[in-house]
Amino acid sequence: MNKRFTMLFTVAAVAVMGATLFGSTYTQTQISGQSLDMSSMDMDMMDKIRNMGGLQLVMPQAFAETDCGVLADSGRNVVEFNLTGESVSLPIMGGESYNAMTFNGQVPGPTLRVTQGDVVQMTLSIPDGEVTGHGNDMHASQISALAFDSVNPGESTQFCYIAESAGVFKYHCSGVHLAGMDAHVLSGMYGIAIVDPANGYKKLMVEKTSGSGELDRVFYDADALEFTLQFNQLYLTDGNYDMSKMMAHQNTATVINGMQFGYTPNIAHNLLVKGDVDTNFFLVQPWKGLEHKQYQSQLLYVENDQHVRLFIENQGNEPVFFHIVGEILDKVTQGNRVQSAATETWLLGGSQNMIVDLVFDEPGVYALVNHDYAAIYSGGLGLFVAGDPFNLNPTLVEKGIIPEPVASYAYVLGNPSDAVPPMGLNSIAHPAVNIHGLYTDEVASEMQENGFIPLWEVIPVVAEILTAES
Ligand SMILES: [Cu+2]
């Protein structure tokens, strides 16, 4: 077998977070106050208040302990989260590029995954020469907003917090002393923290009627194949963020994990399904060519009858009506509480999240969308492929690409790295992970060195095998 091709059978190195649970309880030691001096305000009302004895506002500065030294000695598991704020140019659909702002040269920023009760030690560094300062507001923390103040180029800052609540939480740049926050976030400075429940996830129950029409309940183990989907918009004029378009809610693109239509077919799918790399098998395939490298579109592969868990965040400025065409969302969880079961669509406002658990019963292609037509047409659509809907197993086996039939195409092509979160308490490992995402070339080549599959190198090998005369 071709050497490069054997890479397909290596399970990608996905970092496994230690599941060390905490042993001690935290103490609330940092309640202090801030007084507001109103004596200098020259207003009649202020005079009256002063004559009454004055007015003092007391604002708690912190809900919980935030001192990294104290938390490091607390006996809890400490997870480091290192971010670098950097402005880079990244591609958009149509061969153009835009002036992006990123955490670590990628959009979205890296996904943090911890267990409820862990201590997060966040360090934000801004390189010398970066055009602007940046901050980081982590919604998983419950600390004073003062901690999120911006960091100047050439400097770094650190804060620590206990991830007390389970769920999905946005993090985002807080601008320069809060100014320009919209520009920084909507240019790419966002990501998520997944906080797994201390006792893990629960089983999934799916109600079905059996062949006789009787109601029965199918239970799936808590372990699931997991994906992250982050929705956002771009508001661009000549490749730059345009605040006036944001104020008018006139976005120029809808993105999922940073890209428009990033999870649509590429030329390998055209070849496998249509027998021809140039014959598209889906309506939109804007990133299908090998020259797109890490930006080449990739599909999301799942098995049938497999528990799938989606971590979804609305990072943007418009509502997300999350829907999967041809599927029902078997369970919707927010903040570790079940919100709905067997629902068709679930609404996420800005900066809101959910966990969707579901099972794809039948082989097929299923479109995930923001069920707002403007969002769909501007890029808010991707495809799940469940099982072997194109009956490719016989061909793949016959050509020697796989030794035996597989339950999903992930065993052959892998799943896109930007949709695969780090492993958590109840994660099923993806069979393979390929390099896909709004990454700089530096990030992509670092991933390649770490064993992720460069699909743009593998596809020609697959194509050669498939098209060779037998
Ligand atoms: Cu920023």
GROMACS .gro file of C-alpha atoms and ligand atoms in nm:
model
  471
    1MET     CA    1   0.000   0.000   0.000
    2ASN     CA    2   0.119   0.348  -0.077
    3LYS     CA    3   0.312   0.500   0.212
    4ARG     CA    4   0.119   0.823   0.217
    5PHE     CA    5  -0.200   0.636   0.207
    6THR     CA    6  -0.123   0.442   0.522
    7MET     CA    7  -0.162   0.774   0.701
    8LEU     CA    8  -0.532   0.724   0.659
    9PHE     CA    9  -0.525   0.443   0.905
   10THR     CA   10  -0.343   0.625   1.179
   11VAL     CA   11  -0.572   0.766   1.438
   12ALA     CA   12  -0.496   1.134   1.464
   13ALA     CA   13  -0.337   1.265   1.777
   14VAL     CA   14  -0.616   1.437   1.957
   15ALA     CA   15  -0.510   1.562   2.297
   16VAL     CA   16  -0.676   1.376   2.579
   17MET     CA   17  -0.752   1.594   2.873
   18GLY     CA   18  -0.678   1.441   3.209
   19ALA     CA   19  -0.998   1.355   3.385
   20THR     CA   20  -0.856   1.429   3.727
   21LEU     CA   21  -1.133   1.548   3.947
   22PHE     CA   22  -1.095   1.802   4.218
   23GLY     CA   23  -1.082   1.718   4.584
   24SER     CA   24  -1.123   2.043   4.770
   25THR     CA   25  -1.392   2.307   4.784
   26TYR     CA   26  -1.313   2.663   4.699
   27THR     CA   27  -1.335   2.947   4.942
   28GLN     CA   28  -1.466   3.284   4.853
   29THR     CA   29  -1.182   3.499   4.975
   30GLN     CA   30  -1.175   3.787   4.735
   31ILE     CA   31  -1.468   4.012   4.798
   32SER     CA   32  -1.353   4.369   4.802
   33GLY     CA   33  -1.515   4.699   4.720
   34GLN     CA   34  -1.478   5.002   4.505
   35SER     CA   35  -1.608   5.340   4.611
   36LEU     CA   36  -1.735   5.599   4.371
   37ASP     CA   37  -1.658   5.958   4.468
   38MET     CA   38  -1.944   6.182   4.368
   39SER     CA   39  -1.830   6.487   4.560
   40SER     CA   40  -1.689   6.651   4.251
   41MET     CA   41  -2.012   6.628   4.054
   42ASP     CA   42  -2.165   6.974   4.039
   43MET     CA   43  -2.534   6.892   4.038
   44ASP     CA   44  -2.816   6.991   4.270
   45MET     CA   45  -2.916   6.629   4.312
   46MET     CA   46  -2.563   6.541   4.415
   47ASP     CA   47  -2.566   6.824   4.671
   48LYS     CA   48  -2.882   6.688   4.823
   49ILE     CA   49  -2.737   6.339   4.841
   50ARG     CA   50  -2.419   6.474   4.996
   51ASN     CA   51  -2.619   6.663   5.255
   52MET     CA   52  -2.791   6.339   5.336
   53GLY     CA   53  -2.456   6.179   5.412
   54GLY     CA   54  -2.322   6.084   5.068
   55LEU     CA   55  -2.357   5.795   4.838
   56GLN     CA   56  -2.122   5.503   4.804
   57LEU     CA   57  -2.155   5.231   4.547
   58VAL     CA   58  -2.004   4.903   4.651
   59MET     CA   59  -1.930   4.671   4.362
   60PRO     CA   60  -1.795   4.328   4.428
   61GLN     CA   61  -1.480   4.291   4.219
   62ALA     CA   62  -1.483   3.915   4.201
   63PHE     CA   63  -1.722   3.632   4.255
   64ALA     CA   64  -1.460   3.372   4.326
   65GLU     CA   65  -1.091   3.323   4.385
   66THR     CA   66  -0.889   3.431   4.082
   67ASP     CA   67  -0.536   3.428   4.219
   68CYS     CA   68  -0.340   3.177   4.008
   69GLY     CA   69  -0.102   3.096   4.293
   70VAL     CA   70  -0.381   3.020   4.538
   71LEU     CA   71  -0.571   2.813   4.282
   72ALA     CA   72  -0.259   2.620   4.181
   73ASP     CA   73  -0.228   2.504   4.542
   74SER     CA   74  -0.595   2.416   4.574
   75GLY     CA   75  -0.547   2.053   4.475
   76ARG     CA   76  -0.763   2.095   4.168
   77ASN     CA   77  -0.662   1.996   3.819
   78VAL     CA   78  -0.506   2.301   3.651
   79VAL     CA   79  -0.542   2.333   3.272
   80GLU     CA   80  -0.323   2.584   3.092
   81PHE     CA   81  -0.478   2.774   2.803
   82ASN     CA   82  -0.229   2.979   2.606
   83LEU     CA   83  -0.352   3.226   2.349
   84THR     CA   84  -0.172   3.467   2.119
   85GLY     CA   85  -0.355   3.758   1.959
   86GLU     CA   86  -0.246   3.817   1.602
   87SER     CA   87  -0.381   3.992   1.293
   88VAL     CA   88  -0.344   3.792   0.971
   89SER     CA   89  -0.490   3.773   0.622
   90LEU     CA   90  -0.724   3.478   0.565
   91PRO     CA   91  -0.923   3.362   0.262
   92ILE     CA   92  -1.291   3.410   0.197
   93MET     CA   93  -1.505   3.253  -0.074
   94GLY     CA   94  -1.441   3.361  -0.430
   95GLY     CA   95  -1.061   3.374  -0.414
   96GLU     CA   96  -1.057   3.687  -0.199
   97SER     CA   97  -0.906   3.742   0.141
   98TYR     CA   98  -0.988   3.958   0.442
   99ASN     CA   99  -0.802   4.121   0.726
  100ALA     CA  100  -0.871   3.882   1.011
  101MET     CA  101  -0.790   3.904   1.379
  102THR     CA  102  -0.724   3.569   1.544
  103PHE     CA  103  -0.632   3.378   1.852
  104ASN     CA  104  -0.333   3.159   1.754
  105GLY     CA  105  -0.362   3.215   1.380
  106GLN     CA  106  -0.691   3.035   1.340
  107VAL     CA  107  -1.064   3.110   1.328
  108PRO     CA  108  -1.226   3.005   1.554
  109GLY     CA  109  -0.954   3.003   1.820
  110PRO     CA  110  -0.851   2.673   1.980
  111THR     CA  111  -1.122   2.488   2.172
  112LEU     CA  112  -1.054   2.458   2.543
  113ARG     CA  113  -1.189   2.146   2.708
  114VAL     CA  114  -1.195   2.095   3.083
  115THR     CA  115  -1.396   1.913   3.346
  116GLN     CA  116  -1.628   2.098   3.580
  117GLY     CA  117  -1.423   2.204   3.883
  118ASP     CA  118  -1.094   2.234   3.696
  119VAL     CA  119  -0.887   2.548   3.724
  120VAL     CA  120  -0.829   2.727   3.393
  121GLN     CA  121  -0.504   2.921   3.374
  122MET     CA  122  -0.543   3.153   3.077
  123THR     CA  123  -0.242   3.337   2.938
  124LEU     CA  124  -0.289   3.591   2.659
  125SER     CA  125   0.023   3.713   2.480
  126ILE     CA  126   0.036   3.990   2.221
  127PRO     CA  127   0.351   3.980   2.007
  128ASP     CA  128   0.568   4.282   1.946
  129GLY     CA  129   0.461   4.440   1.621
  130GLU     CA  130   0.098   4.334   1.644
  131VAL     CA  131  -0.111   4.625   1.517
  132THR     CA  132  -0.338   4.651   1.820
  133GLY     CA  133  -0.390   4.532   2.173
  134HIS     CA  134  -0.635   4.250   2.251
  135GLY     CA  135  -0.819   4.111   2.550
  136ASN     CA  136  -1.006   3.789   2.630
  137ASP     CA  137  -1.346   3.760   2.794
  138MET     CA  138  -1.413   3.396   2.886
  139HIS     CA  139  -1.780   3.334   2.956
  140ALA     CA  140  -1.694   3.015   3.145
  141SER     CA  141  -1.537   3.230   3.416
  142GLN     CA  142  -1.722   3.428   3.678
  143ILE     CA  143  -1.470   3.695   3.753
  144SER     CA  144  -1.468   4.070   3.734
  145ALA     CA  145  -1.472   4.216   3.386
  146LEU     CA  146  -1.168   4.416   3.498
  147ALA     CA  147  -0.967   4.096   3.443
  148PHE     CA  148  -1.050   4.108   3.072
  149ASP     CA  149  -0.881   4.443   3.007
  150SER     CA  150  -0.667   4.457   2.697
  151VAL     CA  151  -0.302   4.362   2.667
  152ASN     CA  152  -0.059   4.585   2.478
  153PRO     CA  153   0.167   4.456   2.199
  154GLY     CA  154   0.481   4.303   2.347
  155GLU     CA  155   0.306   4.215   2.673
  156SER     CA  156   0.111   3.927   2.819
  157THR     CA  157  -0.141   3.876   3.096
  158GLN     CA  158  -0.278   3.585   3.292
  159PHE     CA  159  -0.592   3.512   3.488
  160CYS     CA  160  -0.721   3.199   3.655
  161TYR     CA  161  -1.069   3.078   3.734
  162ILE     CA  162  -1.257   2.769   3.836
  163ALA     CA  163  -1.480   2.629   3.563
  164GLU     CA  164  -1.775   2.591   3.800
  165SER     CA  165  -2.057   2.534   3.553
  166ALA     CA  166  -2.083   2.263   3.291
  167GLY     CA  167  -2.172   2.350   2.934
  168VAL     CA  168  -2.044   2.532   2.629
  169PHE     CA  169  -1.909   2.884   2.678
  170LYS     CA  170  -1.792   3.146   2.434
  171TYR     CA  171  -1.464   3.327   2.471
  172HIS     CA  172  -1.388   3.638   2.269
  173CYS     CA  173  -1.158   3.934   2.239
  174SER     CA  174  -1.273   4.227   2.449
  175GLY     CA  175  -1.111   4.486   2.222
  176VAL     CA  176  -0.887   4.765   2.346
  177HIS     CA  177  -1.037   4.872   2.680
  178LEU     CA  178  -1.361   4.738   2.530
  179ALA     CA  179  -1.339   4.968   2.226
  180GLY     CA  180  -1.359   4.789   1.893
  181MET     CA  181  -1.477   4.467   2.053
  182ASP     CA  182  -1.727   4.414   1.770
  183ALA     CA  183  -1.454   4.459   1.507
  184HIS     CA  184  -1.220   4.212   1.677
  185VAL     CA  185  -1.482   3.943   1.741
  186LEU     CA  186  -1.648   3.970   1.403
  187SER     CA  187  -1.303   3.959   1.238
  188GLY     CA  188  -1.232   3.622   1.399
  189MET     CA  189  -1.133   3.653   1.765
  190TYR     CA  190  -1.364   3.398   1.921
  191GLY     CA  191  -1.372   3.039   2.037
  192ILE     CA  192  -1.536   2.808   2.290
  193ALA     CA  193  -1.462   2.638   2.617
  194ILE     CA  194  -1.635   2.304   2.671
  195VAL     CA  195  -1.681   2.226   3.040
  196ASP     CA  196  -1.773   1.860   3.080
  197PRO     CA  197  -2.006   1.781   3.374
  198ALA     CA  198  -1.811   1.649   3.675
  199ASN     CA  199  -1.998   1.319   3.656
  200GLY     CA  200  -1.987   1.295   3.278
  201TYR     CA  201  -2.270   1.306   3.027
  202LYS     CA  202  -2.592   1.109   3.051
  203LYS     CA  203  -2.725   0.835   2.828
  204LEU     CA  204  -2.932   0.936   2.530
  205MET     CA  205  -3.287   0.807   2.510
  206VAL     CA  206  -3.460   0.800   2.173
  207GLU     CA  207  -3.826   0.708   2.147
  208LYS     CA  208  -3.928   0.508   1.842
  209THR     CA  209  -4.220   0.303   1.729
  210SER     CA  210  -4.117  -0.045   1.632
  211GLY     CA  211  -4.235  -0.221   1.318
  212SER     CA  212  -4.565  -0.306   1.485
  213GLY     CA  213  -4.624   0.056   1.579
  214GLU     CA  214  -4.552  -0.004   1.946
  215LEU     CA  215  -4.363   0.270   2.130
  216ASP     CA  216  -4.022   0.167   2.251
  217ARG     CA  217  -3.725   0.346   2.396
  218VAL     CA  218  -3.372   0.299   2.271
  219PHE     CA  219  -3.088   0.395   2.505
  220TYR     CA  220  -2.747   0.496   2.378
  221ASP     CA  221  -2.438   0.499   2.597
  222ALA     CA  222  -2.313   0.844   2.703
  223ASP     CA  223  -2.002   0.806   2.488
  224ALA     CA  224  -2.047   0.993   2.161
  225LEU     CA  225  -1.872   1.104   1.843
  226GLU     CA  226  -1.840   1.479   1.891
  227PHE     CA  227  -1.827   1.789   1.671
  228THR     CA  228  -1.814   2.162   1.732
  229LEU     CA  229  -2.008   2.408   1.517
  230GLN     CA  230  -1.965   2.781   1.570
  231PHE     CA  231  -2.184   3.020   1.373
  232ASN     CA  232  -2.083   3.377   1.293
  233GLN     CA  233  -2.102   3.650   1.028
  234LEU     CA  234  -1.859   3.864   0.836
  235TYR     CA  235  -1.936   4.230   0.767
  236LEU     CA  236  -1.680   4.333   0.508
  237THR     CA  237  -1.606   4.615   0.269
  238ASP     CA  238  -1.290   4.569   0.061
  239GLY     CA  239  -1.169   4.298   0.297
  240ASN     CA  240  -1.206   4.506   0.612
  241TYR     CA  241  -1.463   4.496   0.889
  242ASP     CA  242  -1.736   4.748   0.817
  243MET     CA  243  -1.914   4.867   1.131
  244SER     CA  244  -2.192   5.038   0.936
  245LYS     CA  245  -2.287   4.703   0.782
  246MET     CA  246  -2.290   4.547   1.129
  247MET     CA  247  -2.515   4.826   1.263
  248ALA     CA  248  -2.754   4.765   0.973
  249HIS     CA  249  -2.734   4.387   1.022
  250GLN     CA  250  -2.622   4.348   0.661
  251ASN     CA  251  -2.368   4.069   0.676
  252THR     CA  252  -2.164   3.978   0.371
  253ALA     CA  253  -2.112   3.615   0.475
  254THR     CA  254  -2.244   3.357   0.716
  255VAL     CA  255  -1.971   3.129   0.844
  256ILE     CA  256  -1.960   2.800   1.031
  257ASN     CA  257  -1.629   2.749   1.210
  258GLY     CA  258  -1.500   3.052   1.020
  259MET     CA  259  -1.581   2.939   0.664
  260GLN     CA  260  -1.873   2.972   0.425
  261PHE     CA  261  -1.984   2.631   0.293
  262GLY     CA  262  -1.672   2.471   0.446
  263TYR     CA  263  -1.838   2.132   0.493
  264THR     CA  264  -1.939   2.059   0.135
  265PRO     CA  265  -1.794   1.803  -0.112
  266ASN     CA  266  -1.446   1.820  -0.267
  267ILE     CA  267  -1.306   1.654  -0.579
  268ALA     CA  268  -1.254   1.319  -0.404
  269HIS     CA  269  -1.627   1.303  -0.338
  270ASN     CA  270  -1.699   1.397  -0.699
  271LEU     CA  271  -1.477   1.111  -0.811
  272LEU     CA  272  -1.617   0.857  -0.568
  273VAL     CA  273  -1.982   0.945  -0.625
  274LYS     CA  274  -1.987   1.069  -0.985
  275GLY     CA  275  -1.675   0.899  -1.123
  276ASP     CA  276  -1.536   1.237  -1.229
  277VAL     CA  277  -1.350   1.501  -1.026
  278ASP     CA  278  -1.506   1.778  -1.233
  279THR     CA  279  -1.868   1.674  -1.189
  280ASN     CA  280  -2.007   1.834  -0.876
  281PHE     CA  281  -2.251   1.627  -0.681
  282PHE     CA  282  -2.379   1.912  -0.465
  283LEU     CA  283  -2.525   2.254  -0.538
  284VAL     CA  284  -2.237   2.454  -0.388
  285GLN     CA  285  -1.874   2.337  -0.382
  286PRO     CA  286  -1.668   2.656  -0.352
  287TRP     CA  287  -1.362   2.502  -0.187
  288LYS     CA  288  -1.339   2.171  -0.374
  289GLY     CA  289  -0.994   2.202  -0.541
  290LEU     CA  290  -0.662   2.067  -0.414
  291GLU     CA  291  -0.508   2.414  -0.432
  292HIS     CA  292  -0.718   2.522  -0.135
  293LYS     CA  293  -0.515   2.292   0.094
  294GLN     CA  294  -0.636   2.346   0.453
  295TYR     CA  295  -0.929   2.548   0.320
  296GLN     CA  296  -1.049   2.264   0.098
  297SER     CA  297  -1.402   2.162   0.187
  298GLN     CA  298  -1.451   1.844   0.386
  299LEU     CA  299  -1.763   1.657   0.485
  300LEU     CA  300  -1.865   1.551   0.835
  301TYR     CA  301  -1.886   1.171   0.866
  302VAL     CA  302  -2.083   0.975   1.121
  303GLU     CA  303  -2.195   0.614   1.154
  304ASN     CA  304  -2.557   0.507   1.155
  305ASP     CA  305  -2.701   0.419   1.493
  306GLN     CA  306  -2.414   0.607   1.659
  307HIS     CA  307  -2.457   0.859   1.940
  308VAL     CA  308  -2.344   1.196   1.801
  309ARG     CA  309  -2.292   1.503   2.021
  310LEU     CA  310  -2.269   1.855   1.879
  311PHE     CA  311  -2.134   2.153   2.074
  312ILE     CA  312  -2.289   2.457   1.910
  313GLU     CA  313  -2.226   2.825   1.979
  314ASN     CA  314  -2.373   3.133   1.818
  315GLN     CA  315  -2.069   3.363   1.808
  316GLY     CA  316  -2.240   3.616   1.588
  317ASN     CA  317  -2.476   3.902   1.566
  318GLU     CA  318  -2.774   3.727   1.410
  319PRO     CA  319  -2.998   3.451   1.547
  320VAL     CA  320  -2.923   3.088   1.460
  321PHE     CA  321  -3.220   2.863   1.387
  322PHE     CA  322  -3.029   2.536   1.408
  323HIS     CA  323  -3.177   2.259   1.201
  324ILE     CA  324  -3.058   1.940   1.032
  325VAL     CA  325  -3.251   1.863   0.715
  326GLY     CA  326  -3.389   1.510   0.741
  327GLU     CA  327  -3.314   1.468   1.110
  328ILE     CA  328  -3.474   1.543   1.444
  329LEU     CA  329  -3.263   1.680   1.728
  330ASP     CA  330  -3.306   1.398   1.979
  331LYS     CA  331  -3.196   1.606   2.280
  332VAL     CA  332  -3.109   1.972   2.336
  333THR     CA  333  -2.910   2.059   2.649
  334GLN     CA  334  -2.814   2.403   2.778
  335GLY     CA  335  -2.623   2.459   3.099
  336ASN     CA  336  -2.633   2.087   3.178
  337ARG     CA  337  -3.015   2.089   3.178
  338VAL     CA  338  -3.222   1.924   2.907
  339GLN     CA  339  -3.429   2.186   2.726
  340SER     CA  340  -3.602   1.977   2.466
  341ALA     CA  341  -3.628   1.630   2.321
  342ALA     CA  342  -3.716   1.530   1.967
  343THR     CA  343  -3.734   1.884   1.836
  344GLU     CA  344  -3.697   2.000   1.476
  345THR     CA  345  -3.513   2.331   1.524
  346TRP     CA  346  -3.365   2.515   1.820
  347LEU     CA  347  -3.303   2.889   1.841
  348LEU     CA  348  -2.977   3.039   1.963
  349GLY     CA  349  -2.948   3.410   2.022
  350GLY     CA  350  -2.616   3.590   2.010
  351SER     CA  351  -2.361   3.444   2.252
  352GLN     CA  352  -2.580   3.146   2.328
  353ASN     CA  353  -2.498   2.778   2.304
  354MET     CA  354  -2.635   2.428   2.324
  355ILE     CA  355  -2.538   2.065   2.312
  356VAL     CA  356  -2.735   1.857   2.063
  357ASP     CA  357  -2.743   1.479   2.098
  358LEU     CA  358  -2.875   1.278   1.809
  359VAL     CA  359  -2.858   0.954   1.616
  360PHE     CA  360  -2.862   0.928   1.236
  361ASP     CA  361  -3.076   0.620   1.176
  362GLU     CA  362  -3.051   0.588   0.801
  363PRO     CA  363  -2.761   0.617   0.555
  364GLY     CA  364  -2.778   0.952   0.384
  365VAL     CA  365  -2.660   1.309   0.335
  366TYR     CA  366  -2.801   1.554   0.590
  367ALA     CA  367  -2.762   1.930   0.566
  368LEU     CA  368  -2.707   2.127   0.885
  369VAL     CA  369  -2.828   2.483   0.846
  370ASN     CA  370  -2.914   2.807   1.010
  371HIS     CA  371  -3.274   2.784   0.890
  372ASP     CA  372  -3.280   3.151   0.792
  373TYR     CA  373  -3.270   3.159   0.414
  374ALA     CA  374  -3.036   3.457   0.403
  375ALA     CA  375  -2.798   3.264   0.628
  376ILE     CA  376  -2.822   2.948   0.417
  377TYR     CA  377  -2.754   3.131   0.091
  378SER     CA  378  -2.462   3.324   0.239
  379GLY     CA  379  -2.277   3.019   0.372
  380GLY     CA  380  -2.459   2.882   0.678
  381LEU     CA  381  -2.485   2.527   0.549
  382GLY     CA  382  -2.278   2.209   0.588
  383LEU     CA  383  -2.325   1.838   0.524
  384PHE     CA  384  -2.321   1.533   0.746
  385VAL     CA  385  -2.282   1.201   0.567
  386ALA     CA  386  -2.409   0.906   0.770
  387GLY     CA  387  -2.306   0.549   0.693
  388ASP     CA  388  -2.242   0.447   0.331
  389PRO     CA  389  -2.526   0.612   0.135
  390PHE     CA  390  -2.340   0.580  -0.197
  391ASN     CA  391  -2.261   0.211  -0.153
  392LEU     CA  392  -1.887   0.277  -0.190
  393ASN     CA  393  -1.769  -0.003   0.039
  394PRO     CA  394  -1.752  -0.271  -0.237
  395THR     CA  395  -1.541  -0.043  -0.462
  396LEU     CA  396  -1.313   0.071  -0.180
  397VAL     CA  397  -1.251  -0.288  -0.074
  398GLU     CA  398  -1.205  -0.414  -0.429
  399LYS     CA  399  -0.947  -0.142  -0.502
  400GLY     CA  400  -0.759  -0.227  -0.185
  401ILE     CA  401  -0.819   0.113  -0.025
  402ILE     CA  402  -0.975  -0.045   0.281
  403PRO     CA  403  -0.939  -0.408   0.392
  404GLU     CA  404  -1.304  -0.448   0.484
  405PRO     CA  405  -1.628  -0.247   0.476
  406VAL     CA  406  -1.639   0.053   0.708
  407ALA     CA  407  -1.926   0.207   0.906
  408SER     CA  408  -1.852   0.560   0.784
  409TYR     CA  409  -1.624   0.736   0.537
  410ALA     CA  410  -1.435   0.882   0.834
  411TYR     CA  411  -1.233   0.558   0.831
  412VAL     CA  412  -1.114   0.645   0.481
  413LEU     CA  413  -1.095   1.026   0.470
  414GLY     CA  414  -1.115   1.136   0.833
  415ASN     CA  415  -1.317   1.422   0.978
  416PRO     CA  416  -1.225   1.791   0.947
  417SER     CA  417  -1.000   1.907   1.230
  418ASP     CA  418  -1.179   2.236   1.291
  419ALA     CA  419  -1.502   2.051   1.375
  420VAL     CA  420  -1.338   1.797   1.608
  421PRO     CA  421  -1.306   1.905   1.972
  422PRO     CA  422  -1.038   1.776   2.208
  423MET     CA  423  -1.132   1.448   2.376
  424GLY     CA  424  -1.347   1.476   2.691
  425LEU     CA  425  -1.510   1.256   2.952
  426ASN     CA  426  -1.742   1.071   2.711
  427SER     CA  427  -1.577   1.110   2.371
  428ILE     CA  428  -1.552   0.846   2.102
  429ALA     CA  429  -1.223   0.898   1.915
  430HIS     CA  430  -1.263   0.991   1.550
  431PRO     CA  431  -1.116   0.721   1.323
  432ALA     CA  432  -0.892   0.988   1.165
  433VAL     CA  433  -0.873   1.367   1.153
  434ASN     CA  434  -0.769   1.569   0.850
  435ILE     CA  435  -0.642   1.926   0.832
  436HIS     CA  436  -0.928   2.159   0.754
  437GLY     CA  437  -1.003   2.505   0.881
  438LEU     CA  438  -0.942   2.875   0.860
  439TYR     CA  439  -0.579   2.830   0.964
  440THR     CA  440  -0.269   3.020   0.860
  441ASP     CA  441  -0.012   2.813   0.666
  442GLU     CA  442   0.203   2.802   0.982
  443VAL     CA  443  -0.079   2.645   1.183
  444ALA     CA  444  -0.155   2.395   0.904
  445SER     CA  445   0.207   2.281   0.869
  446GLU     CA  446   0.241   2.244   1.245
  447MET     CA  447  -0.065   2.018   1.241
  448GLN     CA  448   0.086   1.815   0.958
  449GLU     CA  449   0.402   1.764   1.166
  450ASN     CA  450   0.179   1.643   1.449
  451GLY     CA  451   0.028   1.366   1.234
  452PHE     CA  452  -0.295   1.520   1.109
  453ILE     CA  453  -0.381   1.409   0.754
  454PRO     CA  454  -0.309   1.658   0.472
  455LEU     CA  455  -0.603   1.552   0.256
  456TRP     CA  456  -0.480   1.759  -0.039
  457GLU     CA  457  -0.184   1.518  -0.061
  458VAL     CA  458  -0.389   1.205  -0.003
  459ILE     CA  459  -0.668   1.272  -0.253
  460PRO     CA  460  -0.446   1.234  -0.564
  461VAL     CA  461  -0.327   0.900  -0.429
  462VAL     CA  462  -0.685   0.784  -0.378
  463ALA     CA  463  -0.777   0.914  -0.722
  464GLU     CA  464  -0.488   0.726  -0.881
  465ILE     CA  465  -0.594   0.401  -0.719
  466LEU     CA  466  -0.958   0.450  -0.812
  467THR     CA  467  -0.891   0.536  -1.173
  468ALA     CA  468  -0.617   0.277  -1.236
  469GLU     CA  469  -0.705   0.005  -1.488
  470SER     CA  470  -0.763  -0.318  -1.301
  471CU      CU  471  -0.869   4.170   1.973
   0.00000   0.00000   0.00000
